[in-house]
CSV table of C-alpha atoms in Angstrom, one decimal:
chain,number,residue,atom,x,y,z
Q,79,ALA,CA,43.8,22.0,-73.3
Q,80,GLN,CA,41.9,19.2,-71.6
Q,81,LYS,CA,41.1,19.1,-67.8
Q,82,ILE,CA,39.6,16.8,-65.3
Q,83,THR,CA,38.0,17.7,-62.2
Q,84,GLN,CA,36.9,15.1,-59.4
Q,85,THR,CA,35.4,17.2,-56.4
Q,86,GLN,CA,35.3,14.3,-54.0
Q,87,PRO,CA,38.7,13.5,-52.1
Q,88,GLY,CA,37.1,10.7,-50.4
Q,89,MET,CA,33.7,8.9,-50.1
Q,90,PHE,CA,32.1,6.1,-47.9
Q,91,VAL,CA,29.4,3.5,-49.0
Q,92,GLN,CA,28.0,0.6,-47.0
Q,93,GLU,CA,28.6,-2.7,-48.5
Q,94,LYS,CA,26.0,-3.7,-51.2
Q,95,GLU,CA,24.8,-0.1,-51.3
Q,96,ALA,CA,25.3,1.9,-54.6
Q,97,VAL,CA,27.9,5.0,-55.0
Q,98,THR,CA,28.3,7.6,-57.6
Q,99,LEU,CA,31.9,9.1,-58.0
Q,100,ASP,CA,31.6,12.4,-59.8
Q,101,CYS,CA,34.1,13.7,-62.7
Q,102,THR,CA,33.6,16.9,-64.9
Q,103,TYR,CA,35.9,17.5,-67.7
Q,104,ASP,CA,36.8,20.4,-70.0
Q,105,THR,CA,38.0,19.9,-73.8
Q,106,SER,CA,37.7,22.0,-76.9
Q,107,ASP,CA,38.0,18.9,-79.0
Q,108,PRO,CA,34.7,17.5,-80.2
Q,109,SER,CA,36.3,13.9,-80.4
Q,110,TYR,CA,37.2,12.5,-76.8
Q,111,GLY,CA,37.1,9.4,-74.6
Q,112,LEU,CA,36.4,9.1,-71.2
Q,113,PHE,CA,37.7,6.4,-68.9
Q,114,TRP,CA,37.7,5.2,-65.4
Q,115,TYR,CA,40.6,3.4,-63.8
Q,116,LYS,CA,40.7,1.7,-60.2
Q,117,GLN,CA,44.0,1.9,-58.5
Q,118,PRO,CA,44.0,-0.3,-55.2
Q,119,SER,CA,46.8,-0.1,-52.5
Q,120,SER,CA,49.0,-2.3,-54.9
Q,121,GLY,CA,49.5,0.7,-57.1
Q,122,GLU,CA,48.5,-0.9,-60.4
Q,123,MET,CA,45.9,1.0,-62.5
Q,124,ILE,CA,43.1,-1.1,-63.6
Q,125,PHE,CA,40.8,-0.2,-66.2
Q,126,LEU,CA,37.1,-0.3,-65.5
Q,127,ILE,CA,35.0,1.4,-68.4
Q,128,TYR,CA,35.0,3.6,-71.2
Q,129,GLN,CA,32.7,6.2,-73.1
Q,130,GLY,CA,33.3,8.0,-76.3
Q,131,SER,CA,31.9,11.4,-76.8
Q,132,TYR,CA,29.9,10.2,-79.8
Q,133,ASP,CA,28.3,7.3,-78.2
Q,134,GLN,CA,24.7,7.7,-77.7
Q,135,GLN,CA,24.2,4.9,-74.8
Q,136,ASN,CA,25.6,5.2,-71.5
Q,137,ALA,CA,28.7,2.6,-71.1
Q,138,THR,CA,28.0,-0.3,-68.5
Q,139,GLU,CA,30.5,-3.1,-67.7
Q,140,GLY,CA,29.2,-5.4,-65.0
Q,141,ARG,CA,28.5,-3.6,-61.7
Q,142,TYR,CA,30.1,-0.3,-63.1
Q,143,SER,CA,28.0,2.1,-65.3
Q,144,LEU,CA,28.6,5.6,-66.5
Q,145,ASN,CA,26.2,8.4,-66.1
Q,146,PHE,CA,27.5,10.8,-69.1
Q,147,GLN,CA,26.0,14.0,-69.5
Q,148,LYS,CA,27.6,15.5,-72.4
Q,149,ALA,CA,25.7,18.9,-72.3
Q,150,ARG,CA,26.8,19.2,-68.6
Q,151,LYS,CA,30.3,17.8,-69.5
Q,152,SER,CA,30.0,15.2,-66.7
Q,153,ALA,CA,30.8,11.5,-66.8
Q,154,ASN,CA,30.1,10.0,-63.4
Q,155,LEU,CA,30.9,6.3,-62.3
Q,156,VAL,CA,28.1,4.4,-60.8
Q,157,ILE,CA,29.3,1.3,-58.7
Q,158,SER,CA,26.3,-0.9,-57.7
Q,159,ALA,CA,26.3,-3.5,-55.0
Q,160,SER,CA,29.5,-2.4,-53.5
Q,161,GLN,CA,31.9,-5.0,-52.4
Q,162,LEU,CA,34.9,-4.6,-49.9
Q,163,GLY,CA,37.5,-5.3,-52.6
Q,164,ASP,CA,35.9,-1.9,-54.1
Q,165,SER,CA,37.9,0.2,-51.7
Q,166,ALA,CA,40.5,2.0,-53.8
Q,167,MET,CA,41.5,5.1,-55.8
Q,168,TYR,CA,39.3,6.0,-58.4
Q,169,PHE,CA,40.4,8.0,-61.3
Q,170,CYS,CA,38.6,9.8,-64.1
Q,171,ALA,CA,40.8,10.4,-67.2
Q,172,MET,CA,40.0,12.1,-70.7
Q,173,LYS,CA,42.0,11.0,-73.7
Q,174,GLY,CA,41.8,13.4,-76.5
Q,175,TYR,CA,44.0,15.4,-79.0
Q,176,SER,CA,46.8,16.9,-76.7
Q,177,GLY,CA,47.8,19.9,-79.1
Q,178,ALA,CA,51.4,18.7,-79.1
Q,179,GLY,CA,51.1,15.8,-81.7
Q,180,SER,CA,49.7,13.0,-79.2
Q,181,TYR,CA,46.4,11.7,-77.9
Q,182,GLN,CA,47.4,11.6,-74.3
Q,183,LEU,CA,45.3,10.6,-71.2
Q,184,THR,CA,44.6,13.3,-68.6
Q,185,PHE,CA,43.7,12.2,-65.1
Q,186,GLY,CA,41.9,13.8,-62.6
Q,187,LYS,CA,43.4,13.9,-58.9
Q,188,GLY,CA,41.2,10.9,-57.8
Q,189,THR,CA,38.4,9.8,-55.3
Q,190,LYS,CA,39.3,7.7,-52.4
Q,191,LEU,CA,36.5,5.2,-51.7
Q,192,SER,CA,36.2,3.1,-48.8
Q,193,VAL,CA,33.8,0.4,-48.5
Q,194,ILE,CA,32.1,0.0,-45.0
Q,195,PRO,CA,31.2,-3.6,-43.9
T,113,GLY,CA,54.2,-10.4,-72.5
T,114,ALA,CA,50.8,-10.7,-71.0
T,115,GLY,CA,51.0,-7.2,-69.1
T,116,VAL,CA,53.4,-4.2,-69.0
T,117,SER,CA,56.2,-5.0,-66.8
T,118,GLN,CA,58.4,-2.3,-64.9
T,119,SER,CA,61.4,-2.6,-62.7
T,120,PRO,CA,62.9,-1.8,-60.5
T,121,ARG,CA,59.5,-1.8,-58.2
T,122,TYR,CA,61.3,0.5,-55.8
T,123,LYS,CA,64.4,2.5,-56.1
T,124,VAL,CA,66.0,4.5,-53.4
T,125,ALA,CA,68.5,7.2,-54.6
T,126,LYS,CA,70.7,9.7,-52.9
T,127,ARG,CA,70.4,13.3,-54.1
T,128,GLY,CA,72.3,13.8,-57.3
T,129,GLN,CA,72.5,10.3,-58.3
T,130,ASP,CA,71.2,9.2,-61.6
T,131,VAL,CA,68.4,6.3,-62.1
T,132,ALA,CA,67.1,4.4,-64.7
T,133,LEU,CA,63.5,2.9,-65.0
T,134,ARG,CA,62.7,0.4,-67.5
T,135,CYS,CA,59.2,-0.5,-69.0
T,136,ASP,CA,58.5,-3.5,-71.1
T,137,PRO,CA,55.2,-3.1,-72.8
T,138,ILE,CA,52.7,-5.6,-73.9
T,139,SER,CA,54.2,-7.0,-77.1
T,140,GLY,CA,53.1,-5.5,-80.4
T,141,HIS,CA,51.7,-2.3,-78.8
T,142,VAL,CA,52.6,0.8,-80.9
T,143,SER,CA,51.9,3.4,-78.2
T,144,LEU,CA,53.9,3.7,-75.0
T,145,PHE,CA,53.5,6.5,-72.3
T,146,TRP,CA,55.3,7.8,-69.2
T,147,TYR,CA,53.3,9.1,-66.3
T,148,GLN,CA,54.4,10.6,-62.8
T,149,GLN,CA,52.4,10.1,-60.2
T,150,ALA,CA,53.1,12.0,-56.6
T,151,LEU,CA,51.8,10.9,-53.3
T,152,GLY,CA,47.9,11.3,-53.2
T,153,GLN,CA,47.5,13.0,-56.7
T,154,GLY,CA,46.5,11.4,-60.2
T,155,PRO,CA,48.9,10.3,-62.7
T,156,GLU,CA,50.5,13.5,-64.6
T,157,PHE,CA,51.8,13.0,-68.4
T,158,LEU,CA,55.8,12.8,-69.0
T,159,THR,CA,56.1,11.7,-72.5
T,160,TYR,CA,54.7,9.5,-75.6
T,161,PHE,CA,56.3,7.1,-77.9
T,162,GLN,CA,55.0,5.6,-81.1
T,163,ASN,CA,56.8,3.0,-82.1
T,164,GLU,CA,60.7,4.1,-81.7
T,165,ALA,CA,59.6,7.9,-82.2
T,166,GLN,CA,59.3,10.0,-79.3
T,167,LEU,CA,56.3,12.3,-80.2
T,168,ASP,CA,55.3,14.2,-77.4
T,169,LYS,CA,57.8,15.2,-74.4
T,170,SER,CA,55.9,18.4,-73.4
T,171,GLY,CA,55.5,16.7,-69.7
T,172,LEU,CA,59.0,16.4,-68.8
T,173,PRO,CA,59.6,18.5,-66.0
T,174,SER,CA,63.4,19.3,-66.9
T,175,ASP,CA,66.2,18.5,-69.1
T,176,ARG,CA,67.3,16.2,-66.4
T,177,PHE,CA,64.6,13.4,-67.5
T,178,PHE,CA,65.3,11.6,-70.6
T,179,ALA,CA,63.3,8.8,-72.3
T,180,GLU,CA,64.0,6.5,-74.9
T,181,ARG,CA,62.7,3.5,-77.1
T,182,PRO,CA,65.2,2.4,-79.4
T,183,GLU,CA,63.6,-0.4,-81.1
T,184,GLY,CA,60.2,0.4,-80.4
T,185,SER,CA,59.4,-2.0,-77.7
T,186,VAL,CA,61.4,-1.5,-74.4
T,187,SER,CA,61.6,2.2,-73.0
T,188,THR,CA,63.9,3.4,-70.6
T,189,LEU,CA,63.2,6.6,-68.4
T,190,LYS,CA,66.3,7.9,-67.1
T,191,ILE,CA,66.5,10.8,-64.5
T,192,GLN,CA,69.8,12.6,-64.1
T,193,ARG,CA,71.2,14.2,-61.0
T,194,THR,CA,67.9,13.3,-58.9
T,195,GLN,CA,66.1,15.9,-56.7
T,196,GLN,CA,64.0,15.2,-53.7
T,197,GLU,CA,61.1,16.6,-56.0
T,198,ASP,CA,61.6,13.5,-58.2
T,199,SER,CA,60.4,11.3,-55.5
T,200,ALA,CA,57.2,9.6,-57.0
T,201,VAL,CA,55.8,6.7,-58.6
T,202,TYR,CA,56.5,6.3,-62.5
T,203,LEU,CA,53.9,4.8,-64.5
T,204,CYS,CA,54.4,3.2,-67.8
T,205,ALA,CA,51.5,2.5,-69.9
T,206,SER,CA,50.9,0.8,-73.5
T,207,SER,CA,48.3,0.8,-76.1
T,208,PRO,CA,47.7,-1.3,-79.3
T,209,LEU,CA,47.2,1.7,-81.7
T,210,ASP,CA,48.2,5.1,-82.3
T,211,ARG,CA,46.1,8.3,-82.1
T,212,VAL,CA,42.9,6.3,-81.9
T,213,VAL,CA,40.5,7.2,-79.1
T,214,SER,CA,38.0,4.2,-78.5
T,215,GLY,CA,37.1,1.5,-76.1
T,216,ALA,CA,39.5,-0.9,-78.2
T,217,ASN,CA,42.6,1.4,-77.9
T,218,VAL,CA,42.8,1.3,-73.9
T,219,LEU,CA,46.1,2.2,-71.9
T,220,THR,CA,47.2,-0.9,-70.1
T,221,PHE,CA,49.4,0.3,-67.1
T,222,GLY,CA,52.4,-1.6,-65.4
T,223,ALA,CA,52.5,-1.5,-61.6
T,224,GLY,CA,54.9,1.5,-61.5
T,225,SER,CA,58.4,2.3,-60.1
T,226,ARG,CA,58.5,3.9,-56.9
T,227,LEU,CA,61.4,6.4,-56.7
T,228,THR,CA,62.7,7.7,-53.4
T,229,VAL,CA,65.2,10.5,-53.3
T,230,LEU,CA,66.9,11.0,-50.1
């Protein structure tokens, strides 16, 4: 079974500062992918960044980077130069074999990020 | 279409009514997923389709929940005899490939259908 843990229910960050959102995961599958999604108040899930379990380099996408520490089973999201529009819920998710015939995406409970002007 | 479209966006049902939620995935996407998101929680997996075949329905909470994708494109999630605990946002997502874990096979989500059962 797959499990994602996000231990920070809420985070505050000053505008233009960097912030790290924590994510740890558990799986027995050697092949998996880690995803971060942003969910603004409008409700739509917006894909931010992906890291594969065999990728040697940490993923980066613009202001988003993923601090992937495989031995620790952590995949923290780093947002640099925070903007007011970054205020939203952030979900860490893992895709791997579910054991029931599919590769489903398993989500954490999320972290609510608030950017302060 | 350009994105995943869900309807209705909002549905209010009286306890015991049947509801049907529609999902129009991105054209050509093989995989389609339904998720349930309770208030303040992360999405929980309900069911998965590969084209028209429902390969995994392990997340459906009861036999009151039924999903179909008869022609491998549009999908409908049906909830019979709705209960208050069914109140949630129902998210549909699609991805281009099947059983491939990669950055090229990202799930694209719709805006969701918010169900409120009174």
